[in-house]
mmCIF file of C-alpha atoms and ligand atoms in Angstrom:
data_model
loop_
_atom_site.group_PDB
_atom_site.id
_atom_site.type_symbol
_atom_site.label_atom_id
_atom_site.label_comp_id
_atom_site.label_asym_id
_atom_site.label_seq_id
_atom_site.Cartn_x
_atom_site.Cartn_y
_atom_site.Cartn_z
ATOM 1 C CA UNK X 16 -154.467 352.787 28.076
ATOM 2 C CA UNK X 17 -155.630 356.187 27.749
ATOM 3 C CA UNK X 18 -158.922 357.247 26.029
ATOM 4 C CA UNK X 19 -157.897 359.122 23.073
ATOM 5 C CA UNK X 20 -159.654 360.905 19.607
ATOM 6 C CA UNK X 21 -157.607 359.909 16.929
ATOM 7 C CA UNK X 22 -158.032 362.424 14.293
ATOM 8 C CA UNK X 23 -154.660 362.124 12.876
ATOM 9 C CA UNK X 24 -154.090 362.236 8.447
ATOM 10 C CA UNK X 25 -151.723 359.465 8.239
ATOM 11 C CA UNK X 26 -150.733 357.197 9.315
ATOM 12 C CA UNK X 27 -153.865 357.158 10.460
ATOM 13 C CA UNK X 28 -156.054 354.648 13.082
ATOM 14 C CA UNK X 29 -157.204 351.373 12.327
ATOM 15 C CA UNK X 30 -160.012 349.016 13.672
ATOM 16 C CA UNK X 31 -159.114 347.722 17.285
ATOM 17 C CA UNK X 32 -159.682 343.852 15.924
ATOM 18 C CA UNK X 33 -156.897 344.324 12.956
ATOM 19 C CA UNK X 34 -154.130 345.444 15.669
ATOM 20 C CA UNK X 35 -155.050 342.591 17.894
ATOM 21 C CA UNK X 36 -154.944 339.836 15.326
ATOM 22 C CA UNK X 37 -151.746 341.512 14.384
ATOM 23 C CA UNK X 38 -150.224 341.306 17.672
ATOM 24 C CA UNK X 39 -151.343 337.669 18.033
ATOM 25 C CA UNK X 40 -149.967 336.666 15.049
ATOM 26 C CA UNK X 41 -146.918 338.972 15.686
ATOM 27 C CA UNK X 42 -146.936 336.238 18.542
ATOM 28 C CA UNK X 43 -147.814 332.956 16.868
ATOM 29 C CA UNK X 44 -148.744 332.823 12.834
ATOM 30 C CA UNK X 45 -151.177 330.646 11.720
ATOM 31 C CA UNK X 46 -150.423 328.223 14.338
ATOM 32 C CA UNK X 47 -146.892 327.475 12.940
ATOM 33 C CA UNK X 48 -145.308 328.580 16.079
ATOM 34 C CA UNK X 49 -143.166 331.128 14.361
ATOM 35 C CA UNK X 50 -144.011 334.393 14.157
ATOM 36 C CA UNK X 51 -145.536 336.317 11.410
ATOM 37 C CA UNK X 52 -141.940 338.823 11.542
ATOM 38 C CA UNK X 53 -140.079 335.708 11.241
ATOM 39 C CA UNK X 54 -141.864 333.606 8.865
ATOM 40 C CA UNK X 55 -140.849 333.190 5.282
ATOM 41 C CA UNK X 56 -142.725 334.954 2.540
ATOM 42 C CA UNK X 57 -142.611 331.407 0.557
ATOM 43 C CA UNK X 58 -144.641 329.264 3.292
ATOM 44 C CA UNK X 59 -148.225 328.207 2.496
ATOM 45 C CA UNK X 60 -150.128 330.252 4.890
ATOM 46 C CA UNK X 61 -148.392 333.022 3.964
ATOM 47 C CA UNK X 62 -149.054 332.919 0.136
ATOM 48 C CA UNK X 63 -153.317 332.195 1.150
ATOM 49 C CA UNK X 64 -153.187 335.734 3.412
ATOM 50 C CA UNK X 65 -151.486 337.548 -0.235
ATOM 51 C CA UNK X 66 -154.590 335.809 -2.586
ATOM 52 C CA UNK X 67 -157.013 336.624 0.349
ATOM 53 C CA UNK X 68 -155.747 340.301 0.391
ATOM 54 C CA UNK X 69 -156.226 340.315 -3.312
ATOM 55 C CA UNK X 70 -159.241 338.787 -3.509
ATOM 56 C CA UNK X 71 -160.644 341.117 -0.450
ATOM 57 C CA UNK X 72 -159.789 343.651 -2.930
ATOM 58 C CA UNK X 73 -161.342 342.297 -5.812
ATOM 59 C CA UNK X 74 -164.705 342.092 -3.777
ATOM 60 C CA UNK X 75 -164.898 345.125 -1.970
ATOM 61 C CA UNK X 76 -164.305 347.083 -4.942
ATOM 62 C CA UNK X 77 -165.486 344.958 -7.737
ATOM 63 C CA UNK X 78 -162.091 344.909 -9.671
ATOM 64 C CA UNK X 79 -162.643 343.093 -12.903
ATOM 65 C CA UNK X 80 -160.581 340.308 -13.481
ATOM 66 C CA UNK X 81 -158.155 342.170 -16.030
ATOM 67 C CA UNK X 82 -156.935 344.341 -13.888
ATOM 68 C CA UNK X 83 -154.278 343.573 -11.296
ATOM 69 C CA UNK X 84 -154.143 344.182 -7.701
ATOM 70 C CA UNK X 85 -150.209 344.848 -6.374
ATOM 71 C CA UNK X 86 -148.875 345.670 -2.593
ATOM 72 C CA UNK X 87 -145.885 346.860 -3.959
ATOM 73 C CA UNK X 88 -142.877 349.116 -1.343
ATOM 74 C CA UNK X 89 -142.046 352.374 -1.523
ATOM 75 C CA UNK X 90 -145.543 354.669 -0.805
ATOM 76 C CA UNK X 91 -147.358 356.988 -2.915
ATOM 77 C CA UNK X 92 -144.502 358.905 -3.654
ATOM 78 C CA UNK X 93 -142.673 356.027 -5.194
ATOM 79 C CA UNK X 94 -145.814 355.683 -7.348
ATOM 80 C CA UNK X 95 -145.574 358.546 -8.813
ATOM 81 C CA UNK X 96 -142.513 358.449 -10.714
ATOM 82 C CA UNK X 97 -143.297 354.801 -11.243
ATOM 83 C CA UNK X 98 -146.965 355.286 -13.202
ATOM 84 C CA UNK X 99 -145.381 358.258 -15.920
ATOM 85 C CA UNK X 100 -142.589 355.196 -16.356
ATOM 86 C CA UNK X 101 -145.154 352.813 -17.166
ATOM 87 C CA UNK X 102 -147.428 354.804 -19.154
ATOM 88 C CA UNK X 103 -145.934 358.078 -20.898
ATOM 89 C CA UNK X 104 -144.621 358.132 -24.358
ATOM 90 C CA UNK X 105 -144.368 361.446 -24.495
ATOM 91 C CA UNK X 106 -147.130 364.171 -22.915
ATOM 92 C CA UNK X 107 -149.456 363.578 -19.868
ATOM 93 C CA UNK X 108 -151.612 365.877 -18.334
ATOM 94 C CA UNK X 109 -152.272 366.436 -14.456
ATOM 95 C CA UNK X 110 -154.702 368.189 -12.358
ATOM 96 C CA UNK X 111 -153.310 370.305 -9.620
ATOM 97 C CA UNK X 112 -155.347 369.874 -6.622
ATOM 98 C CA UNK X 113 -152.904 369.865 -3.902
ATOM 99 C CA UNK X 114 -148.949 369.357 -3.241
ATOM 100 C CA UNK X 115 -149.017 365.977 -3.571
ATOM 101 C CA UNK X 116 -149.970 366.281 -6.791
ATOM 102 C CA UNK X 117 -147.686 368.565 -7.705
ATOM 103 C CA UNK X 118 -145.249 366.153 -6.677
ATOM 104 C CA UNK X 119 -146.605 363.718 -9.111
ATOM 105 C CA UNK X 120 -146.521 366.066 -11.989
ATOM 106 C CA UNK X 121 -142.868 366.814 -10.760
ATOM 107 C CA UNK X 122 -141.705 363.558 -11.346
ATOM 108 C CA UNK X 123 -143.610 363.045 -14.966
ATOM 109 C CA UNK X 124 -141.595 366.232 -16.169
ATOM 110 C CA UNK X 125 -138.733 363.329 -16.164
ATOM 111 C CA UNK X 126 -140.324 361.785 -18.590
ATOM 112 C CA UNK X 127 -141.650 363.949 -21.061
ATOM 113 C CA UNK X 128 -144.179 367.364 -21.723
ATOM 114 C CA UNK X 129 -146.394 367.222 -18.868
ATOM 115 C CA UNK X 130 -149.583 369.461 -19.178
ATOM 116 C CA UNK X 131 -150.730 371.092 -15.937
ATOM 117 C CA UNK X 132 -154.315 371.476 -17.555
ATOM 118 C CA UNK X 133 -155.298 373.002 -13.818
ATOM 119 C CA UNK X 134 -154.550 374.382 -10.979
ATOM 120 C CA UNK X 135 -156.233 375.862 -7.666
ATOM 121 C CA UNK X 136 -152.630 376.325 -5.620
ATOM 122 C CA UNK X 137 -154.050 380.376 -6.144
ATOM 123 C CA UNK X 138 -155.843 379.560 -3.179
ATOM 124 C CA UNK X 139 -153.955 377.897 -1.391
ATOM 125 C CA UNK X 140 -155.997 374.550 -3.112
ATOM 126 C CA UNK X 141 -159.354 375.022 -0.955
ATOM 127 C CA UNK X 142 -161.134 374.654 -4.114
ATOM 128 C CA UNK X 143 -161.266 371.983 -7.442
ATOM 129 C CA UNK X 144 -160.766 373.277 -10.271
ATOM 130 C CA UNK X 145 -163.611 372.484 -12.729
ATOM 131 C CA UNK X 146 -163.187 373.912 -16.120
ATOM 132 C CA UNK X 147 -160.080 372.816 -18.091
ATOM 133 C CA UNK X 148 -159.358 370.605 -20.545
ATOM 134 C CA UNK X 149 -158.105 367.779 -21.213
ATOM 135 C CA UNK X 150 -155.244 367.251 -23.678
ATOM 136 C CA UNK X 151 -156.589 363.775 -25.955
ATOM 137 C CA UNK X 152 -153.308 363.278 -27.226
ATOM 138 C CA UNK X 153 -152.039 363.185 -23.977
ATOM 139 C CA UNK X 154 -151.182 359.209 -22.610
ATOM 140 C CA UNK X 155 -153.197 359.600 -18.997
ATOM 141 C CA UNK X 156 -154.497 362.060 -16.998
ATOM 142 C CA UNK X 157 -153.944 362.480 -13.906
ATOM 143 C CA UNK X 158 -155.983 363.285 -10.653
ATOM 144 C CA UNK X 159 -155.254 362.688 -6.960
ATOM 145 C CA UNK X 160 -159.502 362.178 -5.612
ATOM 146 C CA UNK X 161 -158.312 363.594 -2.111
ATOM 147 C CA UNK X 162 -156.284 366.151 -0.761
ATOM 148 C CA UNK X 163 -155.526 365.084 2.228
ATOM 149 C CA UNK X 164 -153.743 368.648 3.381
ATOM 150 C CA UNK X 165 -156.646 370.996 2.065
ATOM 151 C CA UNK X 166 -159.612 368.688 2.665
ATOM 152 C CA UNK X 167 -161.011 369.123 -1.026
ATOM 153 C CA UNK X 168 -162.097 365.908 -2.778
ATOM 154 C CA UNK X 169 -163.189 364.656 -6.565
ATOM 155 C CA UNK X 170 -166.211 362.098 -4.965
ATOM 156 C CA UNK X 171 -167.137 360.731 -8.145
ATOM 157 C CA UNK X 172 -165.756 358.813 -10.730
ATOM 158 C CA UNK X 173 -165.118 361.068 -14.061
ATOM 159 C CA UNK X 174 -165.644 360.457 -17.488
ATOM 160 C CA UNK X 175 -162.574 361.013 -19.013
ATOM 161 C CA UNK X 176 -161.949 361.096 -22.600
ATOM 162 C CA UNK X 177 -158.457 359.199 -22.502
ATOM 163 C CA UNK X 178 -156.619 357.318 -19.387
ATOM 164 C CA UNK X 179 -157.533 358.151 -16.350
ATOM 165 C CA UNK X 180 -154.916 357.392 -13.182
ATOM 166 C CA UNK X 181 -155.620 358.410 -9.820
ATOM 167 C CA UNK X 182 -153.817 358.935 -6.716
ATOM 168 C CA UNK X 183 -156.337 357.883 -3.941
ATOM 169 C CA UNK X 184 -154.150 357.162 -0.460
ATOM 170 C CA UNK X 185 -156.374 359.074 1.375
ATOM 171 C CA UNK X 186 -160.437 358.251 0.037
ATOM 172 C CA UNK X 187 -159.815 354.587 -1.002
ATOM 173 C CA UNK X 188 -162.258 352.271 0.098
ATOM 174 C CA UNK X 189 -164.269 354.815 1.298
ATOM 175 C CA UNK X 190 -166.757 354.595 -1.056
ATOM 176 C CA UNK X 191 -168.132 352.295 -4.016
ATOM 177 C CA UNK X 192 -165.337 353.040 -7.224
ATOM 178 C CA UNK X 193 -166.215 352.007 -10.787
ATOM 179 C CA UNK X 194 -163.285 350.738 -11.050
ATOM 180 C CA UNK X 195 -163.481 350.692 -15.210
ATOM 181 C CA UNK X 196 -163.017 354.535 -15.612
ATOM 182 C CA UNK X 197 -159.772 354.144 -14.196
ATOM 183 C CA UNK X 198 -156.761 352.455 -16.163
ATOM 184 C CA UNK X 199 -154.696 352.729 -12.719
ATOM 185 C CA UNK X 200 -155.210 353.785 -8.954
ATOM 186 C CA UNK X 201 -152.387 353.793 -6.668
ATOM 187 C CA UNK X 202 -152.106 354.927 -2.809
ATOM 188 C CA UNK X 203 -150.443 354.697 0.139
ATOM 189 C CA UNK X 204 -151.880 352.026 2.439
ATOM 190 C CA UNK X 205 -151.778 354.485 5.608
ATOM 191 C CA UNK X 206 -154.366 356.785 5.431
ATOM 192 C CA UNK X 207 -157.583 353.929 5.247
ATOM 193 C CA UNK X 208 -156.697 350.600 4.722
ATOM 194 C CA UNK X 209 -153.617 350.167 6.601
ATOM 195 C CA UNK X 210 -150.459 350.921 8.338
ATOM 196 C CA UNK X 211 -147.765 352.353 6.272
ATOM 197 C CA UNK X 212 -145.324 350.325 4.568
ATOM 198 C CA UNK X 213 -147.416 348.864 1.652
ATOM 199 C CA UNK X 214 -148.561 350.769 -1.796
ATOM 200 C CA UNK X 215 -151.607 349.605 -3.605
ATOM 201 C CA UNK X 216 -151.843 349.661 -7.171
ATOM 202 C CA UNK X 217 -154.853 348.663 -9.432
ATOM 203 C CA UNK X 218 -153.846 348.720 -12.868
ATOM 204 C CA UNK X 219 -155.334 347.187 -16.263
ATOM 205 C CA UNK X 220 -153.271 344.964 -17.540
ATOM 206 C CA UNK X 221 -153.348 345.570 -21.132
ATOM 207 C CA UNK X 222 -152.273 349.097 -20.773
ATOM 208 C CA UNK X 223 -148.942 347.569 -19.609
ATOM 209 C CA UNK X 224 -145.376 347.267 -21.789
ATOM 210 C CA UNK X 225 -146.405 349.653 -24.208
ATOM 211 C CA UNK X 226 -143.985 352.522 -24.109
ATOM 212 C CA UNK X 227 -141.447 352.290 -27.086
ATOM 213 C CA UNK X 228 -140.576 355.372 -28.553
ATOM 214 C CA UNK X 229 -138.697 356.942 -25.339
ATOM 215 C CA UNK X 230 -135.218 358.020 -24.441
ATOM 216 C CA UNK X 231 -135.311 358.102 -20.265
ATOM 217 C CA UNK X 232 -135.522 354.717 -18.400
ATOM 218 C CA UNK X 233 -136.192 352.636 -21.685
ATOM 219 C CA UNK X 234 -135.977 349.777 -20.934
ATOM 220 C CA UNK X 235 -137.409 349.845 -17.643
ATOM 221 C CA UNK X 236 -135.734 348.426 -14.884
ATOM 222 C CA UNK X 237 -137.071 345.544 -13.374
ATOM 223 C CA UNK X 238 -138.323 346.578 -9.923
ATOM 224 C CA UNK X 239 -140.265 349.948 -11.563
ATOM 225 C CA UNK X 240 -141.264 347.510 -14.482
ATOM 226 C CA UNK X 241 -145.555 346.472 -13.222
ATOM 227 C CA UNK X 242 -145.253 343.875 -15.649
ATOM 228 C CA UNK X 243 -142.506 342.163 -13.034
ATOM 229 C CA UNK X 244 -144.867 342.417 -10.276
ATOM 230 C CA UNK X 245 -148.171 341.787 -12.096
ATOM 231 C CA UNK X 246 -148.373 339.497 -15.102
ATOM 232 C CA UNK X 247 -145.968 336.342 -13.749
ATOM 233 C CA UNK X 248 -147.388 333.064 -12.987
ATOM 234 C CA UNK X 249 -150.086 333.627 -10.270
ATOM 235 C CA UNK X 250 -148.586 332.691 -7.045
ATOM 236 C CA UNK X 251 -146.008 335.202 -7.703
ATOM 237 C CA UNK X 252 -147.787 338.573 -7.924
ATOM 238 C CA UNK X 253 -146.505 340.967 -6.037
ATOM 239 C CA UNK X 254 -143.730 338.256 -4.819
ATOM 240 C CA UNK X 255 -140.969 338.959 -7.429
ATOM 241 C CA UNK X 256 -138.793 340.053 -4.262
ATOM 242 C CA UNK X 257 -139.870 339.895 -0.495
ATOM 243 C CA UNK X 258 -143.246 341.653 -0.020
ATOM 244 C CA UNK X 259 -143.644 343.837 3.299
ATOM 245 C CA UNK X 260 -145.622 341.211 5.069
ATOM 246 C CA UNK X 261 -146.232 343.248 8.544
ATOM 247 C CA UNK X 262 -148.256 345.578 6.904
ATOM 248 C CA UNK X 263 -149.803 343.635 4.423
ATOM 249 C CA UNK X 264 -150.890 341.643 7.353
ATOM 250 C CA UNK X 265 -152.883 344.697 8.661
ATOM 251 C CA UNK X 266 -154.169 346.119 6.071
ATOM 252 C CA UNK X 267 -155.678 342.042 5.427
ATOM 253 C CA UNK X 268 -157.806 342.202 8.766
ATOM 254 C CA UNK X 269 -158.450 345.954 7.832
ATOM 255 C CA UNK X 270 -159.947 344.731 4.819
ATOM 256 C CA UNK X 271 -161.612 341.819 6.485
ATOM 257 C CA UNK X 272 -163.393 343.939 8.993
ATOM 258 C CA UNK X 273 -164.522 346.231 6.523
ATOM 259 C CA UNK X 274 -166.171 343.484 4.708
ATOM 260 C CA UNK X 275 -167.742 341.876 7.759
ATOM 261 C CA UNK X 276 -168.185 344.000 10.447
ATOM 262 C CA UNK X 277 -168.797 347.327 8.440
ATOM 263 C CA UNK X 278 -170.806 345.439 5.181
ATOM 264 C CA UNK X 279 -168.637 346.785 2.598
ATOM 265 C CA UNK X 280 -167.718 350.136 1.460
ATOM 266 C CA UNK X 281 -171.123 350.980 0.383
ATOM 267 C CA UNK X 282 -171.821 350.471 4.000
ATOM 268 C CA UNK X 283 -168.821 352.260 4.826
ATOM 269 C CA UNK X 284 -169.697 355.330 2.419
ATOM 270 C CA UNK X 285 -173.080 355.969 4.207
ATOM 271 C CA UNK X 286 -171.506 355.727 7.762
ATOM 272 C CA UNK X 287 -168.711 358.185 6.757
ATOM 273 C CA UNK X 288 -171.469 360.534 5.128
ATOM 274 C CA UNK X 289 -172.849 360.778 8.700
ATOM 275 C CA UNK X 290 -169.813 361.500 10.423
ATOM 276 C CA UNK X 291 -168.972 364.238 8.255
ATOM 277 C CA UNK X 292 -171.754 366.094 8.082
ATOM 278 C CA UNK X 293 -171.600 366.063 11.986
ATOM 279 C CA UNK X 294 -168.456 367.941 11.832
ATOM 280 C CA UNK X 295 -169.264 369.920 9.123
ATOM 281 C CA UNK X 296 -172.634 370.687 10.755
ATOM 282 C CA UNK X 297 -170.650 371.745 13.729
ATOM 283 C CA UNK X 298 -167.725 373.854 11.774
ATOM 284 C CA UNK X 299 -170.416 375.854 10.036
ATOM 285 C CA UNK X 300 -172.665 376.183 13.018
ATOM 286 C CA UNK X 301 -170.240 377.688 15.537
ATOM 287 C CA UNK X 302 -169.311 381.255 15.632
ATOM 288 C CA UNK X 303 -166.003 380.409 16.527
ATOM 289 C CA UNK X 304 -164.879 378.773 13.459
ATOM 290 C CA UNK X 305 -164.922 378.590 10.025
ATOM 291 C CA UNK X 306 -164.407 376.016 6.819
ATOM 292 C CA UNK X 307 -161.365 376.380 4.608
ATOM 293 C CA UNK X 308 -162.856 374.436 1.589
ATOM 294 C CA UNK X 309 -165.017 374.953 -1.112
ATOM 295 C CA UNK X 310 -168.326 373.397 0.222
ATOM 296 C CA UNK X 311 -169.237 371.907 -3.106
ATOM 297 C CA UNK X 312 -165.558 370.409 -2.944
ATOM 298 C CA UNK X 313 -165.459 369.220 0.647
ATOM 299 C CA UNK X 314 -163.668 365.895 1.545
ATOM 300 C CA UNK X 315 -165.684 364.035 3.695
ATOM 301 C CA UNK X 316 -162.355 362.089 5.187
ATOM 302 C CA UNK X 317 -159.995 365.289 6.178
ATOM 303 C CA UNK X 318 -161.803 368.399 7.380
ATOM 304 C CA UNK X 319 -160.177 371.690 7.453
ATOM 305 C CA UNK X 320 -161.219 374.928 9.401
ATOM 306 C CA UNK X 321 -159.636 377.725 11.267
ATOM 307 C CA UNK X 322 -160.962 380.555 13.855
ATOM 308 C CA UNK X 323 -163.308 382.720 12.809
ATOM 309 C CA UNK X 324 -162.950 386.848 12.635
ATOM 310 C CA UNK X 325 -162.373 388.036 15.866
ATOM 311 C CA UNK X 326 -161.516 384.883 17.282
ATOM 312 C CA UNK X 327 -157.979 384.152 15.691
ATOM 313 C CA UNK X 328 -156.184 384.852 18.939
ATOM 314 C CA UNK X 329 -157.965 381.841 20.467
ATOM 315 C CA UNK X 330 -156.538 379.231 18.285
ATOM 316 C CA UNK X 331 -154.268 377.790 20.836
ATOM 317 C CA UNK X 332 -156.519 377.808 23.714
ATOM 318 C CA UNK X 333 -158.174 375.740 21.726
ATOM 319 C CA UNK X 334 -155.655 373.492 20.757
ATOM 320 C CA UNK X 335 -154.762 372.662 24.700
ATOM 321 C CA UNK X 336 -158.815 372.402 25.443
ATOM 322 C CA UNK X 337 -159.161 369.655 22.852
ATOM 323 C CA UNK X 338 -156.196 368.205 23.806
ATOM 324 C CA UNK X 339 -157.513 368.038 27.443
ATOM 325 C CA UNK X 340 -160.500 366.236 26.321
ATOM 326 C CA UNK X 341 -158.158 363.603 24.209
ATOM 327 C CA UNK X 342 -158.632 364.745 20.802
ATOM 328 C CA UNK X 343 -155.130 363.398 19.265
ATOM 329 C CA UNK X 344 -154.325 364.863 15.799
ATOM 330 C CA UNK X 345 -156.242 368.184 14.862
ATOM 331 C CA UNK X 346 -153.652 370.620 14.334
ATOM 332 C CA UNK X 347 -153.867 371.723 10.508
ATOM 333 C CA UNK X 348 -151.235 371.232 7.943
ATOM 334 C CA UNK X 349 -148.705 374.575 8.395
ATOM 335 C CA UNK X 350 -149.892 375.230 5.174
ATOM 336 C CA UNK X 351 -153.098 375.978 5.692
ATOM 337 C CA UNK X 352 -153.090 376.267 9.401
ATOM 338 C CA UNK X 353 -155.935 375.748 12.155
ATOM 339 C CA UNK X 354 -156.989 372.817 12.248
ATOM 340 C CA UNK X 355 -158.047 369.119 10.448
ATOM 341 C CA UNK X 356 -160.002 365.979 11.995
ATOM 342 C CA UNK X 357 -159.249 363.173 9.660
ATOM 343 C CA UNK X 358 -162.694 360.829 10.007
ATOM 344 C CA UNK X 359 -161.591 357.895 8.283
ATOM 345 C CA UNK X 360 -162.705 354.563 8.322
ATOM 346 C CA UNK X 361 -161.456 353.265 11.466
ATOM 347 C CA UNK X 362 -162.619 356.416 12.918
ATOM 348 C CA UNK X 363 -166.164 356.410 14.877
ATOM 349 C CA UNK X 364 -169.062 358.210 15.072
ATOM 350 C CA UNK X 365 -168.466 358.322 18.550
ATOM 351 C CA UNK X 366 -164.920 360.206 18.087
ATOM 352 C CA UNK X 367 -166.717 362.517 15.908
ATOM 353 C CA UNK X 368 -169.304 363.209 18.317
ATOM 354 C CA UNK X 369 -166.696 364.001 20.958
ATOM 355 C CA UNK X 370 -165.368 366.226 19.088
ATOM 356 C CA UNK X 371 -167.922 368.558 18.000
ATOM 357 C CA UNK X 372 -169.126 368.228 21.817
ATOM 358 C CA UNK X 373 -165.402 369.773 22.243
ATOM 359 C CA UNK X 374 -166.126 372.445 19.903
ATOM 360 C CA UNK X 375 -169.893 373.855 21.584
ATOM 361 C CA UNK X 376 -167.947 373.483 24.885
ATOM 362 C CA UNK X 377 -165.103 375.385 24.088
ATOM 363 C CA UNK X 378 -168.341 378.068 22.057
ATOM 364 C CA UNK X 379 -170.068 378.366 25.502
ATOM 365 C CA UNK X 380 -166.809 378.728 27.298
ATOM 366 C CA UNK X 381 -165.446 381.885 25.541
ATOM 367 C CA UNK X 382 -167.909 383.595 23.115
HETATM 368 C C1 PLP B 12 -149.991 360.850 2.085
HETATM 369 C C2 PLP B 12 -150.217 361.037 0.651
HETATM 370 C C3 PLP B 12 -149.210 360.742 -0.299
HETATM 371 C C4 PLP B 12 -147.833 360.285 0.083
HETATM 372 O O1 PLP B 12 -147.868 358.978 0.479
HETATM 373 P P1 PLP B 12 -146.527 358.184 0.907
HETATM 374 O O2 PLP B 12 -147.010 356.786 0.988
HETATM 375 O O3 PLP B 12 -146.093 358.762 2.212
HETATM 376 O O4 PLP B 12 -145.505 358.403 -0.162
HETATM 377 C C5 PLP B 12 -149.526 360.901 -1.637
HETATM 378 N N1 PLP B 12 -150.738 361.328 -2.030
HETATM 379 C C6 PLP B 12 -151.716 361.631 -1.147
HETATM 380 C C7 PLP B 12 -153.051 362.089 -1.642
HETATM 381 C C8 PLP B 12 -151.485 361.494 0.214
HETATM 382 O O5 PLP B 12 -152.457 361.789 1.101
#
């Protein structure tokens, strides 16, 4: 197979061993001789991979035992019409940071007066915004810790003076979480723990079945309902219908390798640190290029930056010389053009340091 870079933002690359198990039990599950596309959701072995999953979970981000873990269908964007159903009475408040969640705040506007309390889309979101306020007769706020497209992240978990919810598909498990400041986090699987396909969501149970007092979806139906996925008898979390076991599958030996072969996501935190200041290192360094984001709000998993003055009408010279060298991925959202390397998890040191080698090469080449 070719030797590749994969830089891409999602769906983005995963450890070697979790696509090889996958394709062996693709082959043969769990020594049942069926496999794992064919299996039913019901048998034994299937129902221990579900409570590992969980309980991988549970450990590698020290989720207290009343909140529930989900791998529900449908991806991020599913989520967020699904969290203001769940949770909003009547006003929430959101934090702009990015499109995606504008989209969120799009969908809460269904359901009631949604506060935009922030927002940095005056430029172009290369920045987070710091100094709003929060509405504390609002029901949740809500914050989305990376944004993906811009490469601006919230790296720390906020005090917040009512519910906090927070879109993280693209920084989960990329760093210790205290879990407790949060009364939900949701994601799509794709961008570090998985392939897509499955949506996490990490919610505290007693903040469930609450909403009373509202005229749009009340009742809720069943599927948008947590409460049908999360508080039946055990064995059937996130089983109320047929769960999407391929990538559940994945994102289970994801998981597993983080824990054992990385050490956890402290572990992981520390090795991502060191990739991204390479890159940044590099981006700043070279008079060819330059940052997009805020430096005090730079994303240590996507990395945005474009040609520098005089050097704009090189961008796709070196587009094709990375692409010679097999960097897969780089080109930057349209929205914000140039260029973004995606470091995730899965992603090595050893990319990263064939990419910035890419970059001084392509420096020497044509300054
Ligand atoms: C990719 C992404 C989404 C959308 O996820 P889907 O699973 O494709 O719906 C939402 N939020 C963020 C921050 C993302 O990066």
């Amino acid at each position: 197979m070719k030797k590749v870079h994969n830089f891409n933002a999602g769906p983005c690359v995963l450890p070697k061993e979790a696509v090889e198990s996958t394709i062996a039990a693709i082959r043969d599950f769990d020594n049942t001789g069926i496999g794992l596309l064919e299996i039913s959701h019901r048998t034994p072995g299937w129902e221990r991979v579900m409570e590992e999953t969980r309980q991988l979970w549970r450990d590698l981000l020290n989720i207290p035992a009343d909140y529930e873990v989900l791998f529900l269908g449908g991806g991020a964007s599913t989520q967020f019409m699904t969290v203001p159903a769940n949770l909003m009475e009547k006003k929430a408040a959101y934090l702009q940071t990015g499109v995606w969640a504008k989209k969120a705040a799009k969908e809460a506007k269904l359901f009631g007066e949604t506060v935009i309390v922030a927002s940095s889309e005056d430029k172009t979101y290369s920045y987070i915004p710091k100094d709003y306020t929060i509405p504390t007769d609002a029901d949740y706020f809500h914050i989305t810790t990376n944004n993906t497209i811009y490469g601006t992240e919230i790296r720390h978990d906020m005090d917040c003076p009512i519910m906090l919810v927070a879109d993280m598909s693209s920084d989960i498990m990329s760093r210790p979480v205290d879990v407790t400041k949060y009364g939900l986090i949701y994601g799509g699987a794709q961008k570090n723990v998985g392939p897509a396909g499955v949506t996490f969501v990490i919610v505290r149970k007693d903040i469930l079945g609450k909403i009373q007092d509202r005229k749009y979806m009340n009742p809720l139906p069943t599927m948008v309902d947590y409460r049908t996925h999360a508080v039946e008898e055990a064995r059937n979390i996130s089983m109320f219908n047929t769960p999407p076991v391929l990538p559940i599958f994945t994102m289970h030996e994801t998981l597993k390798w983080l824990k054992e072969t990385i050490g956890g996501v402290e572990e992981m935190n520390k090795i991502n640190v060191k990739k991204s200041n390479l890159l940044y290192e590099e981006i700043d360094r070279n008079c060819m290029f330059v940052g997009t984001a805020a430096k005090e709000d730079r994303s240590i998993m996507n990395h945005c930056w474009v040609m520098a003055e005089g050097y704009q009408d090189k961008q796709d010279a070196f587009m094709a010389f990375a692409k010679e060298r097999g960097m897969v991925g780089i080109k930057g959202h349209r929205s914000v053009g140039g260029f973004r390397a995606s470091l995730y998890n899965a992603c090595s040191y050893e990319d990263v340091e064939a990419l910035v080698a890419c970059m001084q090469e392509f420096e020497k080449a044509n300054k």
